[in-house]
Amino acid sequence: QVHLVESGGGLVQPGGSLRLSCAASGSIFSINAMGWYRQAPGKERELVATITSGGNTYYADSVKGRFTISTDNAKNTVYLQMNSLQFEDTAVYQCNANGLLDKFRAFDSWGQGTQVTVTV
């Protein structure tokens, strides 16, 4: 079983910055990709950014140029640097990781979520 633990959420003013972290632990053989999703009140969960083990990244159009996803592969940790935060970025941010537990078993795990609130 793979556990993901997020940290770094909180309150921030518009234009401010936050850095989210998500550490994966457990019997991990390899990680294919890690990513961040978010869900605002009354809205569907949406993909924010992903990064593969090879370093390929994807960003939602709404965060391009403002958010940066990165990993520390040695620590099985993914980060989301969020700059120029806007009211619309307020949401619960969840980490996701998928990969292999061994040669035969895959995993697709989610963190518990961390709240990001952009407010004056």
CSV table of N, CA and C in Angstrom, one decimal, residues 12-15 38 40-41 43 66 84-91 93 115-120:
chain,number,residue,atom,x,y,z
A,12,VAL,N,-3.4,32.6,1.8
A,12,VAL,CA,-2.4,33.5,1.1
A,12,VAL,C,-3.2,34.6,0.4
A,13,GLN,N,-2.6,35.7,0.3
A,13,GLN,CA,-3.2,36.9,-0.4
A,13,GLN,C,-3.1,36.7,-1.9
A,14,PRO,N,-4.0,37.4,-2.6
A,14,PRO,CA,-3.8,37.3,-4.1
A,14,PRO,C,-2.4,37.9,-4.5
A,15,GLY,N,-1.8,37.2,-5.4
A,15,GLY,CA,-0.5,37.5,-5.8
A,15,GLY,C,0.6,36.8,-5.1
A,38,ARG,N,-7.1,19.5,-8.1
A,38,ARG,CA,-7.8,20.4,-7.1
A,38,ARG,C,-9.3,20.3,-7.4
A,40,ALA,N,-12.5,22.8,-6.2
A,40,ALA,CA,-13.1,23.9,-5.6
A,40,ALA,C,-14.5,23.6,-5.2
A,41,PRO,N,-15.1,24.3,-4.2
A,41,PRO,CA,-16.5,24.1,-3.8
A,41,PRO,C,-17.5,24.2,-5.0
A,43,LYS,N,-17.5,22.5,-7.6
A,43,LYS,CA,-16.9,22.2,-8.9
A,43,LYS,C,-16.3,20.8,-9.0
A,66,ARG,N,2.4,30.1,-14.0
A,66,ARG,CA,2.3,30.5,-12.6
A,66,ARG,C,2.7,29.4,-11.6
A,84,SER,N,1.9,33.8,-8.0
A,84,SER,CA,0.8,34.7,-8.5
A,84,SER,C,-0.6,34.1,-8.3
A,85,LEU,N,-0.8,33.7,-7.1
A,85,LEU,CA,-2.1,33.0,-6.8
A,85,LEU,C,-3.3,34.0,-6.9
A,86,GLN,N,-4.4,33.4,-7.4
A,86,GLN,CA,-5.6,34.1,-7.7
A,86,GLN,C,-6.7,33.5,-6.8
A,87,PHE,N,-7.8,34.3,-6.7
A,87,PHE,CA,-8.9,33.8,-5.9
A,87,PHE,C,-9.4,32.5,-6.5
A,88,GLU,N,-9.3,32.4,-7.9
A,88,GLU,CA,-9.8,31.1,-8.5
A,88,GLU,C,-9.0,29.9,-8.2
A,89,ASP,N,-7.8,30.1,-7.6
A,89,ASP,CA,-7.0,28.9,-7.2
A,89,ASP,C,-7.4,28.3,-5.9
A,90,THR,N,-8.3,28.9,-5.2
A,90,THR,CA,-8.8,28.4,-3.9
A,90,THR,C,-9.5,27.0,-4.2
A,91,ALA,N,-9.0,26.0,-3.5
A,91,ALA,CA,-9.5,24.7,-3.7
A,91,ALA,C,-8.8,23.8,-2.7
A,93,TYR,N,-6.3,20.8,-2.7
A,93,TYR,CA,-5.4,20.2,-3.6
A,93,TYR,C,-5.0,18.8,-3.2
A,115,GLN,N,-5.8,22.2,1.9
A,115,GLN,CA,-6.6,23.4,1.5
A,115,GLN,C,-5.7,24.5,1.2
A,116,VAL,N,-6.0,25.1,0.1
A,116,VAL,CA,-5.4,26.4,-0.3
A,116,VAL,C,-6.5,27.4,-0.5
A,117,THR,N,-6.3,28.5,0.3
A,117,THR,CA,-7.3,29.6,0.2
A,117,THR,C,-6.7,30.9,-0.1
A,118,VAL,N,-7.1,31.5,-1.2
A,118,VAL,CA,-6.6,32.8,-1.6
A,118,VAL,C,-7.6,33.9,-1.1
A,119,THR,N,-7.2,34.7,-0.2
A,119,THR,CA,-8.1,35.7,0.4
A,119,THR,C,-7.4,37.0,0.8
A,120,VAL,N,-8.1,38.0,0.8
A,120,VAL,CA,-7.5,39.3,1.2
A,120,VAL,C,-7.5,39.4,2.7
